[in-house]
Amino acid sequence: MSRLAGPALRLTVLVGESDTWHHRPVYSEVVHRARAAGLAGASVFRGIEGFGASSLVHTARLLSLSEDLPVAVVIVDEEERVRGFLPQLEELVAEGLVLLDRCEVVRYAGRGVGGVGGVGGVDGVGGGAE
């Protein structure tokens, strides 16, 4: 596991849940490419309501017909590594929003050999179990 502490860059990719790239959800492709690129971690968050450039409101409310809820993929790593990953998003994100924010990593800890510790997912950043 890489050590990540101090100044970092947070990459947030906002897309629709039904957005696809080669028959695969865009958010899933972003996560898998981030892992392949060796980034510190990625988490996907599903929104319950939102709108974007089209001004069409998407909602999870019971009577709504929308199934295209907003999804946010959040990645945090060293600035150089995050910026190096941006070209991959050019081909993936046809519709959506890509944000960069400077942040500070206070704690980044994964699970130890015995499965002790960690926050969120296996890598300590979020996501699910492997």
Coordinates of N, CA and C in Angstrom, one line a residue:
M1 N 0.8 -1.2 0.0 CA 0.0 0.0 0.0 C 0.9 1.2 0.0
S2 N 0.5 2.2 -0.8 CA 1.3 3.4 -0.9 C 1.0 4.3 0.4
R3 N 2.0 5.1 0.7 CA 1.8 6.0 1.8 C 1.3 7.3 1.3
L4 N 0.2 7.8 1.8 CA -0.4 9.1 1.4 C -0.7 9.9 2.6
A5 N -0.1 11.1 2.7 CA -0.3 12.0 3.8 C 0.1 13.4 3.3
G6 N -0.6 14.3 3.9 CA -0.4 15.7 3.5 C -1.2 16.2 2.3
P7 N -0.6 17.2 1.6 CA -1.3 17.8 0.5 C -1.6 16.7 -0.6
A8 N -2.8 16.8 -1.2 CA -3.2 15.8 -2.2 C -4.2 16.5 -3.1
L9 N -4.7 15.8 -4.1 CA -5.7 16.3 -5.0 C -6.9 15.3 -5.0
R10 N -8.1 15.9 -4.9 CA -9.3 15.1 -5.0 C -9.9 15.3 -6.4
L11 N -10.1 14.2 -7.0 CA -10.8 14.1 -8.3 C -12.2 13.6 -8.1
T12 N -13.2 14.4 -8.6 CA -14.6 14.0 -8.5 C -15.1 14.0 -9.9
V13 N -15.7 12.8 -10.3 CA -16.3 12.6 -11.6 C -17.8 12.5 -11.4
L14 N -18.6 13.4 -11.9 CA -20.0 13.3 -11.8 C -20.6 12.9 -13.1
V15 N -21.3 11.8 -13.1 CA -21.9 11.2 -14.3 C -23.3 10.7 -14.0
G16 N -24.0 10.3 -15.0 CA -25.3 9.6 -14.7 C -25.1 8.1 -14.5
E17 N -26.0 7.6 -13.7 CA -25.9 6.2 -13.4 C -26.0 5.3 -14.6
S18 N -26.7 5.7 -15.6 CA -27.0 4.9 -16.8 C -26.0 5.2 -17.9
D19 N -25.0 6.1 -17.7 CA -24.0 6.4 -18.7 C -23.1 5.2 -18.8
T20 N -22.8 4.8 -20.1 CA -22.0 3.6 -20.4 C -20.8 3.9 -21.3
W21 N -19.9 3.1 -21.2 CA -18.7 3.1 -22.1 C -18.5 1.6 -22.5
H22 N -18.7 1.3 -23.7 CA -18.5 0.0 -24.3 C -19.3 -1.0 -23.4
H23 N -20.6 -0.7 -23.2 CA -21.6 -1.5 -22.5 C -21.3 -1.7 -21.0
R24 N -20.4 -0.9 -20.4 CA -20.1 -1.0 -19.0 C -20.4 0.4 -18.4
P25 N -20.9 0.4 -17.2 CA -21.1 1.7 -16.5 C -19.9 2.6 -16.5
V26 N -20.0 3.9 -16.8 CA -18.8 4.8 -16.8 C -18.2 4.8 -15.4
Y27 N -19.0 4.8 -14.4 CA -18.4 4.9 -13.0 C -17.6 3.7 -12.7
S28 N -18.0 2.5 -13.2 CA -17.2 1.3 -13.0 C -15.9 1.3 -13.8
E29 N -16.0 1.8 -15.0 CA -14.8 1.9 -15.8 C -13.8 2.8 -15.2
V30 N -14.2 3.9 -14.6 CA -13.3 4.9 -14.0 C -12.6 4.2 -12.8
V31 N -13.4 3.5 -12.0 CA -12.8 2.8 -10.8 C -11.8 1.8 -11.2
H32 N -12.1 1.0 -12.2 CA -11.2 0.0 -12.6 C -9.9 0.5 -13.3
R33 N -10.1 1.6 -14.0 CA -8.9 2.3 -14.6 C -8.0 2.9 -13.5
A34 N -8.7 3.5 -12.5 CA -7.9 4.1 -11.4 C -7.1 3.1 -10.7
R35 N -7.7 1.9 -10.5 CA -7.0 0.8 -9.8 C -5.8 0.4 -10.7
A36 N -6.0 0.2 -12.0 CA -5.0 -0.2 -12.9 C -3.8 0.8 -13.0
A37 N -4.2 2.1 -12.8 CA -3.2 3.2 -12.8 C -2.4 3.3 -11.5
G38 N -2.8 2.5 -10.5 CA -2.1 2.5 -9.2 C -2.5 3.6 -8.3
L39 N -3.6 4.3 -8.5 CA -4.1 5.4 -7.7 C -4.4 4.8 -6.3
A40 N -4.4 5.7 -5.3 CA -4.6 5.3 -3.9 C -5.9 4.6 -3.6
G41 N -7.0 5.0 -4.3 CA -8.3 4.4 -4.1 C -9.4 5.2 -4.8
A42 N -10.5 4.6 -4.9 CA -11.7 5.3 -5.6 C -12.9 4.8 -4.9
S43 N -13.9 5.7 -4.8 CA -15.2 5.3 -4.2 C -16.3 5.9 -5.1
V44 N -17.4 5.2 -5.2 CA -18.5 5.6 -6.0 C -19.7 5.9 -5.0
F45 N -20.3 7.1 -5.2 CA -21.4 7.5 -4.4 C -22.6 7.7 -5.3
R46 N -23.8 7.1 -4.9 CA -25.0 7.3 -5.7 C -25.8 8.4 -5.1
G47 N -26.2 9.4 -5.9 CA -27.0 10.5 -5.4 C -28.5 10.1 -5.4
I48 N -29.3 10.8 -4.7 CA -30.7 10.5 -4.6 C -31.5 11.5 -5.4
E49 N -30.8 12.6 -5.8 CA -31.5 13.6 -6.7 C -30.5 14.6 -7.2
G50 N -30.7 15.1 -8.4 CA -29.8 16.1 -8.9 C -30.1 16.5 -10.3
F51 N -29.4 17.5 -10.8 CA -29.5 17.9 -12.2 C -28.2 18.5 -12.7
G52 N -28.0 18.5 -14.0 CA -26.8 18.9 -14.5 C -27.0 19.9 -15.7
A53 N -26.1 19.9 -16.7 CA -26.2 20.8 -17.8 C -27.5 20.8 -18.5
S54 N -28.2 19.6 -18.5 CA -29.4 19.5 -19.3 C -30.6 20.1 -18.5
S55 N -30.4 20.5 -17.2 CA -31.4 21.0 -16.3 C -32.6 20.1 -16.0
L56 N -32.4 18.8 -16.4 CA -33.4 17.8 -16.1 C -33.2 17.2 -14.8
V57 N -34.2 17.3 -13.9 CA -34.0 16.8 -12.5 C -34.2 15.3 -12.5
H58 N -33.2 14.6 -11.9 CA -33.3 13.1 -11.8 C -33.5 12.9 -10.3
T59 N -34.4 12.0 -9.9 CA -34.7 11.7 -8.5 C -35.0 10.3 -8.3
A60 N -34.8 9.9 -7.0 CA -35.1 8.5 -6.6 C -36.4 8.4 -5.9
R61 N -37.2 9.5 -5.9 CA -38.5 9.4 -5.3 C -39.4 8.4 -5.9
L62 N -40.2 7.8 -5.1 CA -41.1 6.7 -5.5 C -41.9 6.9 -6.8
L63 N -42.4 8.1 -7.0 CA -43.3 8.3 -8.1 C -42.6 8.8 -9.4
S64 N -41.3 8.9 -9.2 CA -40.5 9.4 -10.4 C -40.2 8.3 -11.3
L65 N -40.1 8.6 -12.6 CA -39.8 7.6 -13.6 C -38.3 7.5 -13.9
S66 N -37.5 8.4 -13.3 CA -36.1 8.5 -13.6 C -35.3 7.3 -13.0
E67 N -34.5 6.8 -13.8 CA -33.5 5.7 -13.4 C -32.1 6.1 -13.6
D68 N -31.9 7.4 -14.0 CA -30.6 7.9 -14.3 C -30.1 8.8 -13.2
L69 N -29.9 8.2 -12.0 CA -29.5 9.0 -10.8 C -28.1 9.5 -11.0
P70 N -27.7 10.6 -10.3 CA -26.4 11.1 -10.3 C -25.4 10.2 -9.6
V71 N -24.2 10.0 -10.1 CA -23.2 9.2 -9.5 C -21.9 10.0 -9.4
A72 N -21.2 9.9 -8.2 CA -20.0 10.6 -8.1 C -18.9 9.6 -7.8
V73 N -17.8 9.6 -8.6 CA -16.6 8.8 -8.4 C -15.6 9.8 -7.7
V74 N -15.1 9.4 -6.6 CA -14.1 10.3 -5.9 C -12.8 9.5 -5.7
I75 N -11.7 10.2 -6.2 CA -10.4 9.6 -6.1 C -9.5 10.7 -5.4
V76 N -8.7 10.2 -4.5 CA -7.7 11.1 -3.9 C -6.3 10.5 -4.0
D77 N -5.4 11.3 -4.4 CA -4.0 10.8 -4.5 C -3.1 12.1 -4.6
E78 N -1.8 11.8 -4.8 CA -0.9 12.9 -5.0 C -1.2 13.7 -6.3
E79 N -1.0 15.0 -6.3 CA -1.4 15.8 -7.5 C -0.9 15.2 -8.8
E80 N 0.4 14.9 -8.9 CA 1.0 14.4 -10.1 C 0.3 13.2 -10.6
R81 N -0.1 12.3 -9.7 CA -0.7 11.0 -10.1 C -2.1 11.2 -10.6
V82 N -2.8 12.1 -9.9 CA -4.2 12.4 -10.4 C -4.2 13.1 -11.7
R83 N -3.3 14.1 -11.9 CA -3.3 14.8 -13.2 C -2.9 13.9 -14.3
G84 N -2.0 12.9 -14.0 CA -1.6 11.9 -15.0 C -2.8 11.0 -15.4
F85 N -3.8 10.9 -14.6 CA -4.9 10.0 -14.9 C -6.0 10.8 -15.7
L86 N -6.0 12.1 -15.7 CA -7.0 12.9 -16.4 C -7.2 12.5 -17.9
P87 N -6.2 12.3 -18.6 CA -6.4 11.9 -20.1 C -7.3 10.7 -20.2
Q88 N -7.3 9.8 -19.3 CA -8.2 8.6 -19.4 C -9.6 9.0 -19.3
L89 N -9.9 10.1 -18.6 CA -11.3 10.5 -18.4 C -11.8 11.2 -19.7
E90 N -10.9 11.7 -20.5 CA -11.3 12.4 -21.8 C -12.2 11.5 -22.6
E91 N -11.8 10.2 -22.8 CA -12.5 9.3 -23.6 C -13.8 8.7 -22.9
L92 N -13.8 8.7 -21.6 CA -14.8 8.1 -20.8 C -16.0 9.0 -20.5
V93 N -15.7 10.2 -20.2 CA -16.8 11.1 -19.8 C -17.3 12.0 -20.9
A94 N -18.3 11.5 -21.6 CA -18.9 12.3 -22.7 C -19.8 13.3 -22.2
E95 N -20.6 13.0 -21.2 CA -21.5 13.9 -20.5 C -21.2 13.8 -19.0
G96 N -21.0 14.9 -18.4 CA -20.8 14.9 -16.9 C -19.9 16.1 -16.5
L97 N -19.3 16.0 -15.3 CA -18.5 17.0 -14.8 C -17.3 16.4 -14.1
V98 N -16.1 17.0 -14.3 CA -14.9 16.5 -13.7 C -14.4 17.7 -12.9
L99 N -14.1 17.4 -11.6 CA -13.7 18.5 -10.7 C -12.4 18.1 -10.1
L100 N -11.5 19.1 -9.8 CA -10.3 18.9 -9.0 C -10.3 19.8 -7.9
D101 N -10.0 19.3 -6.7 CA -9.9 20.1 -5.5 C -8.6 19.8 -4.7
R102 N -8.0 20.8 -4.3 CA -6.8 20.5 -3.4 C -7.4 20.1 -2.0
C103 N -6.7 19.1 -1.4 CA -7.2 18.7 -0.1 C -5.9 18.3 0.7
E104 N -6.2 17.9 1.9 CA -5.1 17.4 2.8 C -5.5 16.1 3.4
V105 N -4.7 15.1 3.2 CA -4.9 13.7 3.7 C -4.4 13.7 5.2
V106 N -5.3 13.4 6.1 CA -5.0 13.4 7.5 C -4.6 11.9 7.9
R107 N -5.4 11.0 7.3 CA -5.1 9.6 7.6 C -5.5 8.7 6.4
Y108 N -4.6 7.8 6.0 CA -4.9 6.9 5.0 C -4.4 5.5 5.4
A109 N -5.3 4.7 5.8 CA -4.9 3.4 6.4 C -5.7 2.3 5.8
G110 N -5.1 1.2 5.4 CA -5.8 0.0 4.9 C -5.8 -1.0 6.0
R111 N -6.4 -2.1 5.7 CA -6.4 -3.2 6.6 C -5.0 -3.9 6.7
G112 N -4.7 -4.3 7.9 CA -3.4 -5.0 8.1 C -3.5 -6.4 7.6
V113 N -2.5 -7.2 7.8 CA -2.4 -8.6 7.4 C -3.6 -9.4 8.0
G114 N -3.9 -9.1 9.3 CA -4.9 -9.8 10.0 C -6.3 -9.2 9.8
G115 N -6.4 -8.2 8.9 CA -7.7 -7.6 8.6 C -8.1 -6.6 9.6
V116 N -7.2 -6.1 10.4 CA -7.5 -5.1 11.4 C -7.3 -3.7 10.9
G117 N -8.2 -2.8 11.3 CA -8.0 -1.4 10.9 C -8.7 -1.1 9.6
G118 N -8.5 0.1 9.1 CA -9.1 0.5 7.8 C -10.4 1.3 8.0
V119 N -10.6 2.1 7.1 CA -11.9 2.9 7.1 C -12.5 2.7 5.7
G120 N -13.8 2.4 5.7 CA -14.4 2.2 4.4 C -14.1 0.8 3.8
G121 N -13.6 0.9 2.6 CA -13.3 -0.4 1.9 C -12.0 -1.0 2.2
V122 N -11.6 -1.9 1.5 CA -10.3 -2.7 1.7 C -9.1 -1.8 1.7
D123 N -9.1 -0.8 0.8 CA -7.9 0.1 0.7 C -8.0 1.2 1.7
G124 N -9.0 1.3 2.5 CA -9.1 2.4 3.4 C -9.7 3.7 2.9
V125 N -10.1 3.7 1.6 CA -10.7 4.9 1.0 C -12.1 4.7 0.7
G126 N -12.6 3.5 0.6 CA -14.0 3.3 0.3 C -14.2 2.1 -0.6
G127 N -15.3 2.0 -1.1 CA -15.6 0.8 -2.1 C -16.0 -0.4 -1.3
G128 N -16.0 -1.5 -2.0 CA -16.4 -2.7 -1.4 C -15.3 -3.7 -1.1
A129 N -15.6 -4.8 -0.6 CA -14.6 -5.8 -0.3 C -14.2 -6.5 -1.6
E130 N -12.9 -6.9 -1.6 CA -12.4 -7.6 -2.8 C -12.8 -9.1 -2.8

